[in-house]
Coordinates of C-alpha atoms and ligand atoms in Angstrom, one line a residue:
X13 CA -47.8 -64.3 -43.5
X14 CA -44.3 -65.7 -43.7
X15 CA -41.6 -64.2 -41.1
X16 CA -38.4 -62.8 -43.3
X17 CA -35.6 -61.0 -41.8
X18 CA -35.2 -57.2 -43.2
X19 CA -32.4 -56.5 -45.5
X20 CA -29.4 -54.7 -44.1
X21 CA -30.8 -51.6 -45.8
X22 CA -33.9 -51.4 -44.7
X23 CA -33.0 -52.8 -41.0
X24 CA -30.8 -49.4 -41.0
X25 CA -33.4 -47.6 -42.5
X26 CA -35.6 -48.4 -39.3
X27 CA -33.1 -47.2 -37.5
X28 CA -32.1 -44.2 -39.2
X29 CA -35.7 -43.1 -38.2
X30 CA -35.0 -42.6 -34.7
X31 CA -31.9 -40.9 -34.6
X32 CA -31.8 -39.1 -38.7
X33 CA -34.3 -36.8 -38.2
X34 CA -33.4 -34.0 -40.4
X35 CA -29.8 -32.5 -41.5
X36 CA -29.3 -31.6 -38.1
X37 CA -29.1 -34.5 -36.4
X38 CA -26.4 -35.5 -39.2
X39 CA -24.2 -32.8 -38.6
X40 CA -24.9 -34.0 -34.2
X41 CA -23.5 -37.6 -35.0
X42 CA -20.4 -36.3 -37.1
X43 CA -19.0 -33.4 -35.3
X44 CA -19.1 -35.6 -32.1
X45 CA -17.6 -38.4 -33.6
X46 CA -15.2 -35.9 -34.9
X47 CA -14.7 -34.7 -30.7
X48 CA -14.4 -38.9 -30.1
X49 CA -11.6 -38.6 -32.1
X50 CA -9.5 -36.3 -30.4
X51 CA -10.1 -33.3 -33.3
X52 CA -8.8 -30.0 -32.6
X53 CA -10.4 -28.3 -36.0
X54 CA -13.6 -28.7 -37.3
X55 CA -14.3 -27.7 -40.2
X56 CA -18.7 -27.9 -42.1
X57 CA -19.1 -27.7 -45.2
X58 CA -23.1 -27.4 -46.1
X59 CA -25.0 -26.8 -49.3
X60 CA -28.2 -26.0 -49.2
X61 CA -29.6 -25.9 -45.3
X62 CA -27.7 -29.9 -45.1
X63 CA -29.6 -30.9 -47.9
X64 CA -27.6 -31.8 -50.9
X65 CA -24.3 -31.5 -48.8
X66 CA -22.8 -32.0 -45.4
X67 CA -19.1 -32.4 -45.4
X68 CA -17.5 -32.7 -41.8
X69 CA -13.4 -32.5 -41.7
X70 CA -11.5 -33.1 -38.5
X71 CA -8.5 -33.7 -37.8
X72 CA -8.9 -36.3 -35.6
X73 CA -7.2 -40.3 -35.5
X74 CA -8.8 -40.9 -38.6
X75 CA -9.6 -44.2 -39.6
X76 CA -7.1 -46.7 -40.8
X77 CA -8.3 -49.1 -44.1
X78 CA -9.1 -52.0 -43.2
X79 CA -11.4 -50.5 -40.4
X80 CA -13.3 -47.9 -43.7
X81 CA -16.0 -50.8 -44.3
X82 CA -16.5 -51.7 -41.0
X83 CA -17.3 -48.3 -40.0
X84 CA -20.5 -48.1 -41.8
X85 CA -21.0 -51.7 -40.9
X86 CA -24.3 -51.1 -38.4
X87 CA -23.2 -52.1 -34.4
X88 CA -19.6 -51.6 -35.0
X89 CA -17.6 -49.2 -32.9
X90 CA -14.3 -48.7 -31.5
X91 CA -15.7 -47.1 -28.4
X92 CA -16.8 -50.0 -26.6
X93 CA -16.3 -53.9 -26.6
X94 CA -18.0 -55.4 -23.2
X95 CA -21.2 -55.3 -20.5
X96 CA -19.0 -53.3 -17.7
X97 CA -18.0 -50.6 -20.1
X98 CA -21.9 -49.5 -20.4
X99 CA -21.4 -48.5 -16.7
X100 CA -19.6 -45.7 -17.3
X101 CA -19.6 -44.2 -20.5
X102 CA -16.9 -41.7 -21.6
X103 CA -17.2 -41.3 -25.1
X104 CA -20.2 -38.9 -27.1
X105 CA -20.5 -42.4 -29.1
X106 CA -20.8 -45.4 -28.2
X107 CA -23.6 -47.5 -29.9
X108 CA -22.5 -48.3 -33.5
X109 CA -25.0 -47.3 -35.2
X110 CA -24.7 -44.1 -37.0
X111 CA -22.8 -43.9 -40.2
X112 CA -24.6 -47.2 -40.6
X113 CA -27.4 -45.2 -40.4
X114 CA -27.1 -42.4 -42.3
X115 CA -25.5 -44.4 -45.4
X116 CA -28.5 -45.9 -46.0
X117 CA -30.7 -42.7 -46.4
X118 CA -28.0 -40.9 -47.8
X119 CA -24.6 -41.4 -50.5
X120 CA -22.3 -41.2 -47.9
X121 CA -18.5 -41.4 -48.0
X122 CA -16.5 -42.0 -45.4
X123 CA -12.5 -40.9 -45.7
X124 CA -9.5 -41.3 -44.3
X125 CA -5.7 -41.7 -42.8
X126 CA -5.0 -42.5 -39.5
X127 CA -2.9 -41.8 -37.4
X128 CA -0.3 -44.1 -37.9
X129 CA -0.3 -44.1 -41.2
X130 CA 3.6 -43.3 -42.8
X131 CA 3.4 -39.9 -44.2
X132 CA 4.0 -40.2 -47.9
X133 CA 0.7 -42.7 -47.2
X134 CA -2.2 -41.7 -49.2
X135 CA -5.9 -41.4 -47.5
X136 CA -9.0 -44.2 -48.0
X137 CA -12.4 -43.7 -49.3
X138 CA -14.9 -45.5 -48.6
X139 CA -18.8 -45.0 -50.8
X140 CA -21.6 -45.9 -49.9
X141 CA -24.6 -45.5 -51.9
X142 CA -27.2 -45.9 -50.6
X143 CA -29.0 -48.3 -52.4
X144 CA -27.5 -51.4 -50.7
X145 CA -25.2 -51.6 -47.8
X146 CA -22.3 -52.4 -50.1
X147 CA -19.2 -49.7 -49.8
X148 CA -16.4 -49.1 -52.6
X149 CA -13.0 -48.6 -51.1
X150 CA -10.6 -46.3 -53.0
X151 CA -7.8 -44.0 -52.8
X152 CA -8.2 -40.1 -51.5
X153 CA -4.7 -38.3 -50.7
X154 CA -5.2 -36.8 -48.1
X155 CA -4.0 -35.2 -44.7
X156 CA -4.5 -37.2 -41.2
X157 CA -8.3 -36.7 -40.9
X158 CA -11.5 -38.2 -41.5
X159 CA -14.0 -36.4 -44.1
X160 CA -16.9 -37.7 -44.3
X161 CA -19.7 -36.3 -46.9
X162 CA -23.2 -36.9 -46.7
X163 CA -25.7 -36.0 -49.6
X164 CA -28.7 -35.9 -51.3
X165 CA -30.1 -36.9 -47.8
X166 CA -33.5 -38.6 -47.6
X167 CA -33.0 -39.5 -51.8
X168 CA -34.3 -42.8 -51.1
X169 CA -37.1 -42.5 -48.3
X170 CA -39.5 -40.0 -49.7
X171 CA -41.5 -39.8 -46.9
X172 CA -38.9 -38.4 -44.3
X173 CA -37.5 -35.4 -47.6
X174 CA -41.4 -34.6 -47.1
X175 CA -40.8 -33.2 -43.2
X176 CA -37.2 -31.5 -44.4
X177 CA -38.4 -27.4 -44.1
X178 CA -37.0 -24.4 -45.6
X179 CA -33.3 -24.1 -46.8
X180 CA -32.9 -21.4 -44.2
X181 CA -34.9 -23.4 -41.3
X182 CA -32.8 -26.8 -41.6
X183 CA -29.3 -24.3 -41.6
X184 CA -30.2 -22.5 -38.4
X185 CA -31.2 -26.3 -36.7
X186 CA -27.4 -26.6 -38.1
X187 CA -26.4 -23.9 -36.9
X188 CA -27.6 -24.1 -33.2
X189 CA -26.4 -27.6 -33.1
X190 CA -22.8 -27.0 -33.7
X191 CA -23.5 -24.1 -31.2
X192 CA -24.2 -27.1 -28.8
X193 CA -21.0 -29.1 -29.7
X194 CA -18.6 -26.3 -29.6
X195 CA -19.7 -25.4 -26.3
X196 CA -19.1 -28.6 -24.8
X197 CA -16.0 -29.4 -26.2
X198 CA -13.9 -25.8 -25.9
X199 CA -10.6 -27.5 -27.0
X200 CA -11.9 -27.6 -30.3
X201 CA -11.9 -25.1 -33.2
X202 CA -15.1 -24.7 -35.9
X203 CA -15.6 -23.0 -38.8
X204 CA -19.3 -23.9 -40.7
X205 CA -19.8 -22.7 -44.3
X206 CA -22.7 -22.7 -46.0
X207 CA -23.2 -22.0 -49.1
X208 CA -19.8 -21.6 -49.7
X209 CA -19.8 -18.5 -47.8
X210 CA -18.0 -19.2 -43.7
X211 CA -21.3 -18.2 -41.5
X212 CA -19.2 -19.1 -38.1
X213 CA -16.4 -19.1 -37.0
X214 CA -15.0 -20.6 -33.6
X215 CA -12.0 -20.9 -31.9
X216 CA -10.3 -22.4 -29.3
X217 CA -10.2 -20.9 -26.2
X218 CA -7.3 -21.9 -24.4
X219 CA -7.5 -20.1 -21.1
X220 CA -10.5 -19.1 -18.8
X221 CA -10.3 -15.8 -20.9
X222 CA -11.0 -17.0 -24.5
X223 CA -13.6 -19.4 -23.0
X224 CA -15.7 -16.5 -21.9
X225 CA -15.1 -14.5 -25.0
X226 CA -16.3 -18.2 -27.3
X227 CA -19.1 -17.7 -24.9
X228 CA -20.7 -14.5 -25.9
X229 CA -19.7 -15.3 -29.1
X230 CA -21.6 -18.5 -29.5
X231 CA -24.4 -17.5 -27.1
X232 CA -24.7 -13.7 -27.6
X233 CA -22.2 -10.7 -25.9
X234 CA -25.6 -9.5 -23.8
X235 CA -25.8 -12.9 -21.9
X236 CA -22.0 -12.8 -21.4
X237 CA -22.3 -9.9 -19.9
X238 CA -25.8 -9.9 -18.0
X239 CA -24.3 -13.3 -16.4
X240 CA -23.7 -14.7 -12.9
X241 CA -21.0 -17.1 -12.5
X242 CA -21.5 -20.4 -11.4
X243 CA -18.9 -22.6 -9.7
X244 CA -19.9 -25.0 -7.3
X245 CA -18.4 -28.8 -5.6
X246 CA -20.1 -30.6 -3.7
X247 CA -18.9 -34.3 -3.2
X248 CA -17.7 -35.7 -6.9
X249 CA -20.1 -33.1 -8.5
X250 CA -18.7 -30.4 -10.0
X251 CA -20.8 -27.4 -11.6
X252 CA -19.9 -25.0 -13.0
X253 CA -21.0 -22.0 -16.2
X254 CA -22.7 -19.4 -16.4
X255 CA -26.1 -18.1 -15.3
X256 CA -28.5 -15.2 -16.8
X257 CA -29.2 -12.0 -14.3
X258 CA -32.9 -12.5 -13.3
X259 CA -33.4 -9.2 -15.0
X260 CA -32.3 -10.7 -18.5
X261 CA -35.5 -13.0 -18.8
X262 CA -36.7 -14.4 -22.0
X263 CA -39.9 -16.2 -23.9
X264 CA -38.5 -18.8 -25.2
X265 CA -35.9 -22.1 -24.1
X266 CA -33.5 -20.2 -26.3
X267 CA -30.1 -19.9 -25.1
X268 CA -30.2 -22.9 -22.1
X269 CA -27.8 -25.1 -22.3
X270 CA -26.8 -28.2 -20.1
X271 CA -24.3 -30.7 -20.3
X272 CA -23.2 -33.0 -18.3
X273 CA -19.8 -34.7 -18.5
X274 CA -19.6 -32.6 -21.8
X275 CA -22.7 -33.9 -23.6
X276 CA -25.8 -31.5 -24.2
X277 CA -28.3 -32.9 -22.5
X278 CA -32.1 -31.6 -22.3
X279 CA -33.2 -33.5 -18.8
X280 CA -36.7 -32.5 -17.2
X281 CA -35.3 -33.0 -13.4
X282 CA -32.4 -30.7 -14.5
X283 CA -35.0 -27.9 -16.3
X284 CA -36.9 -28.0 -12.7
X285 CA -34.4 -27.2 -10.5
X286 CA -33.2 -24.3 -12.6
X287 CA -36.5 -23.0 -13.0
X288 CA -37.6 -23.7 -9.5
X289 CA -33.8 -21.7 -8.1
X290 CA -35.0 -18.6 -10.0
X291 CA -38.9 -19.2 -9.7
X292 CA -39.3 -16.0 -7.4
X293 CA -36.8 -13.7 -9.7
X294 CA -38.8 -13.9 -12.6
X295 CA -42.1 -12.3 -13.9
X296 CA -44.5 -15.1 -15.0
X297 CA -44.2 -17.2 -18.3
X298 CA -40.3 -15.9 -18.3
X299 CA -37.5 -17.5 -18.5
X300 CA -33.7 -17.8 -17.7
X301 CA -31.1 -18.1 -19.9
X302 CA -27.7 -20.3 -18.6
X303 CA -24.9 -22.8 -20.1
X304 CA -24.6 -25.0 -17.0
X305 CA -21.8 -28.2 -16.7
X306 CA -22.2 -30.9 -14.3
X307 CA -19.4 -33.1 -14.2
X308 CA -19.5 -36.3 -12.6
X309 CA -18.3 -40.1 -12.3
X310 CA -19.2 -42.0 -15.2
X311 CA -21.2 -44.0 -13.3
X312 CA -23.1 -42.1 -12.6
X313 CA -24.9 -41.3 -14.8
X314 CA -26.5 -43.8 -17.4
X315 CA -26.0 -42.1 -21.3
X316 CA -27.6 -45.2 -23.0
X317 CA -31.6 -44.3 -22.5
X318 CA -31.7 -43.0 -26.2
X319 CA -30.5 -43.2 -29.2
X320 CA -30.1 -39.2 -29.7
X321 CA -28.1 -39.3 -26.7
X322 CA -29.6 -36.4 -25.1
X323 CA -31.1 -37.9 -22.2
X324 CA -29.1 -39.7 -19.3
X325 CA -30.3 -41.4 -16.2
X326 CA -29.2 -40.0 -12.6
X327 CA -27.8 -42.8 -10.2
X328 CA -29.0 -40.6 -7.9
X329 CA -31.5 -38.2 -9.3
X330 CA -32.6 -36.0 -6.4
X331 CA -29.5 -35.4 -4.9
X332 CA -28.5 -33.4 -8.0
X333 CA -31.1 -31.5 -8.5
X334 CA -30.6 -30.2 -5.1
X335 CA -27.2 -29.6 -5.6
X336 CA -28.3 -27.8 -8.7
X337 CA -30.6 -26.3 -7.0
X338 CA -29.1 -24.6 -4.1
X339 CA -26.2 -24.3 -6.4
X340 CA -28.0 -21.4 -8.7
X341 CA -29.4 -20.0 -5.9
X342 CA -26.2 -19.7 -4.4
X343 CA -25.0 -17.8 -7.6
X344 CA -28.2 -15.7 -7.4
X345 CA -27.6 -14.8 -4.0
X346 CA -24.7 -11.2 -4.1
X347 CA -27.4 -9.9 -6.3
X348 CA -30.2 -9.6 -3.8
X349 CA -28.4 -9.7 -0.5
X350 CA -25.8 -6.9 -1.6
X351 CA -26.5 -3.1 0.0
X352 CA -24.7 -1.0 -2.8
X353 CA -22.2 1.5 -1.8
X354 CA -24.3 5.0 -2.8
X355 CA -21.5 7.4 -2.5
X356 CA -19.6 5.0 -4.6
X357 CA -18.1 7.1 -8.0
X358 CA -19.8 6.6 -11.1
X359 CA -22.9 5.5 -9.1
X360 CA -25.2 6.9 -11.2
X361 CA -28.7 7.4 -11.5
X362 CA -31.3 10.9 -12.4
X363 CA -33.6 9.7 -10.2
X364 CA -33.2 11.0 -6.4
X365 CA -33.3 8.0 -4.7
X366 CA -32.7 8.7 -0.5
X367 CA -29.1 7.7 0.3
X368 CA -28.6 4.4 2.6
X369 CA -30.6 3.8 5.4
X370 CA -29.7 5.1 8.9
X371 CA -31.7 3.5 11.4
X372 CA -32.8 5.6 14.3
X373 CA -32.8 4.5 17.7
X374 CA -35.0 2.2 18.5
X375 CA -36.4 1.4 14.8
X376 CA -35.1 -1.8 13.2
X377 CA -31.5 -1.8 11.2
X378 CA -32.8 -3.6 7.8
X379 CA -29.4 -4.9 7.2
X380 CA -29.5 -6.7 11.2
X381 CA -33.1 -8.0 10.0
X382 CA -31.7 -10.0 7.0
X383 CA -34.0 -6.9 5.3
X384 CA -31.2 -6.3 2.4
X385 CA -32.1 -3.2 -0.2
X386 CA -30.8 -3.2 -3.1
X387 CA -31.5 -0.1 -4.9
X388 CA -28.3 1.5 -6.7
X389 CA -26.4 0.6 -9.1
X390 CA -23.8 -2.7 -8.4
X391 CA -21.9 -2.5 -11.7
X392 CA -24.7 -1.0 -14.0
X393 CA -26.9 -4.4 -13.7
X394 CA -29.6 -3.0 -11.5
X395 CA -30.5 -0.5 -13.8
X396 CA -33.0 -1.7 -16.1
X397 CA -34.5 -3.7 -13.3
X398 CA -34.8 0.3 -10.9
X399 CA -35.6 1.8 -14.4
X400 CA -39.1 -0.7 -14.3
X401 CA -39.2 0.3 -11.2
X402 CA -39.3 3.7 -11.5
X403 CA -41.3 3.6 -14.3
X404 CA -43.9 0.8 -12.3
X405 CA -43.9 3.5 -9.3
X406 CA -45.3 6.4 -10.9
X407 CA -47.9 4.9 -13.3
X408 CA -49.1 3.2 -9.5
X409 CA -49.1 6.8 -8.7
X410 CA -50.9 8.3 -10.3
X411 CA -54.0 6.0 -9.1
X412 CA -56.1 7.0 -6.3
X413 CA -56.0 5.1 -3.9
X414 CA -58.7 6.3 -1.2
X415 CA -57.6 6.0 2.9
X416 CA -54.0 5.1 1.6
X417 CA -51.8 8.0 0.5
X418 CA -50.1 8.2 -2.4
X419 CA -46.7 6.5 -3.7
X420 CA -44.0 9.1 -3.0
X421 CA -41.8 10.1 -5.8
X422 CA -39.2 11.3 -3.9
X423 CA -39.2 8.3 -1.3
X424 CA -38.4 4.9 -3.0
X425 CA -36.3 1.6 -2.1
X426 CA -36.4 -1.5 -4.4
X427 CA -35.8 -4.4 -2.3
X428 CA -34.2 -8.0 -3.4
X429 CA -34.4 -6.7 -7.1
X430 CA -38.3 -7.4 -6.6
X431 CA -40.5 -5.1 -4.0
X432 CA -40.6 -1.3 -4.5
X433 CA -41.0 -0.1 -1.1
X434 CA -42.4 3.3 0.0
X435 CA -44.3 5.2 2.6
X436 CA -47.7 6.7 2.1
X437 CA -49.4 9.2 4.6
X438 CA -50.9 6.3 6.9
X439 CA -48.3 4.4 7.1
X440 CA -45.5 1.8 3.9
X441 CA -46.5 0.6 0.5
X442 CA -45.1 -2.8 -0.4
X443 CA -45.6 -2.9 -3.8
X444 CA -44.7 -6.2 -5.7
X445 CA -42.9 -5.2 -8.9
X446 CA -44.1 -7.8 -11.0
X447 CA -47.7 -8.2 -10.2
X448 CA -47.7 -4.4 -10.4
X449 CA -46.4 -4.6 -14.5
X450 CA -48.8 -6.7 -15.0
X451 CA -52.0 -5.1 -13.6
X452 CA -50.6 -1.7 -15.3
X453 CA -50.5 -4.3 -18.6
Ligands
ADP514 P1 -20.3 -45.0 -33.0 O1 -19.6 -43.5 -32.9 O2 -21.4 -45.4 -31.5 O3 -18.6 -45.5 -32.6 P2 -20.6 -44.3 -35.5 O4 -21.4 -45.4 -36.3 O5 -20.5 -43.1 -35.5 O6 -20.4 -45.1 -34.3 O7 -19.1 -44.3 -35.7 C1 -18.6 -46.0 -36.4 C2 -17.3 -45.7 -35.7 O8 -16.3 -45.0 -36.8 C3 -16.5 -45.4 -34.5 O9 -16.7 -45.8 -33.8 C4 -15.3 -44.8 -34.7 O10 -14.1 -45.7 -34.7 C5 -15.4 -44.7 -36.8 N1 -15.2 -43.0 -36.3 C6 -16.2 -42.8 -36.5 N2 -16.4 -41.4 -37.6 C7 -14.9 -41.7 -37.2 C8 -14.0 -39.7 -37.4 N3 -14.1 -38.8 -37.2 N4 -12.7 -40.5 -37.1 C9 -12.3 -41.7 -36.5 N5 -13.2 -42.3 -36.4 C10 -14.1 -42.0 -36.5
MG515 MG1 -21.2 -41.5 -33.9

């Protein structure tokens, strides 16, 4: 066997194996390039779930004609220059391989007009056919910005083509990818078209209120309506975002978004910290929804872990773990420690609860004991939990419990959104609501 150097096309196709898994991976790389170029509007046109066409148009700073061909070459980037630059990456891309990889497994046209070009100057296209790494340059009139068109993905790599799923499935992945990038870049407006129809429009958010509306539009309004704010700063670490109320749990990891310095990441340590903070509050097997942003010095996080750039390594992993966990616990704590004002107008329940707890002489005051009752509505957030508490309690009340007595439906409290407390003939019963639920099921 003789050793031969791989052709540039084959070398790029091998590299593409790691970054271009499906149409949504192409979308991710191209959207990140547009964001890195300072775009304020990005339009995606998709045909047939991205297998026939992915076109991304941005109004960023563009690429000069002389550099168009280089942009398609492997290991060519404008984002880093020296080894030291790897210590603190400030852009989403830096590996200089996405365009080269994509152009080796599809027909790619990169068109651009640089922001420093004259008004009457034309834009230029670099056309790569995916047959070899040859690039053809042609004029293309266009406004300042960049248009990348990727046609016939995997036309020359049948092994990959086989793994493509139904058009709808690929489209859903693309939409999810766009949501992630949009959540990470609130200052950018996005439009997504599929087979000629606009399927999603996300305006840019300039104010805090617009930012909230955007979260509602991207994640869901029911999430936003039930969510609690996260906002904490510890030394150089800033954490903010939205967390689902413990009543808003789900069974899949949908709507779970974590961003580190504007990059959507999947990180086991961070996920574990979040799970731990919610642990006591959710029924077994249920998970929360969240949009969490972490901002820290770029030197404290290494993003050069995997070609997909969705994994990160923190210098001080355990510190971040603890800060995140405590910040979430803190954000969730008001709902665990609120004694609602039952006299407040608007408190409504068709169920007759005993009113505020007034300790008699010699009787422990739950407030002073650190036991806080939450059996009312502090903004309608508790209604589902209360309804469930009522339903579990009434089902348990019908069960004969010899020697202990029955739960009296007229006297029920809910503690920490989790326990049902009620006097019975022989004393007091404390029911773990989630366990009761499981038992009933
Ligand atoms: P990377 O993003 O890691 O640098 P890419 O292969 O994705 O590598 O892109 C190569 C280069 O092409 C980028 O460094 C950038 O200079 C240029 N480029 C790519 N897309 C755009 C764009 N949408 N607008 C401006 N420049 C772009
Ligand atoms: Mg890139």
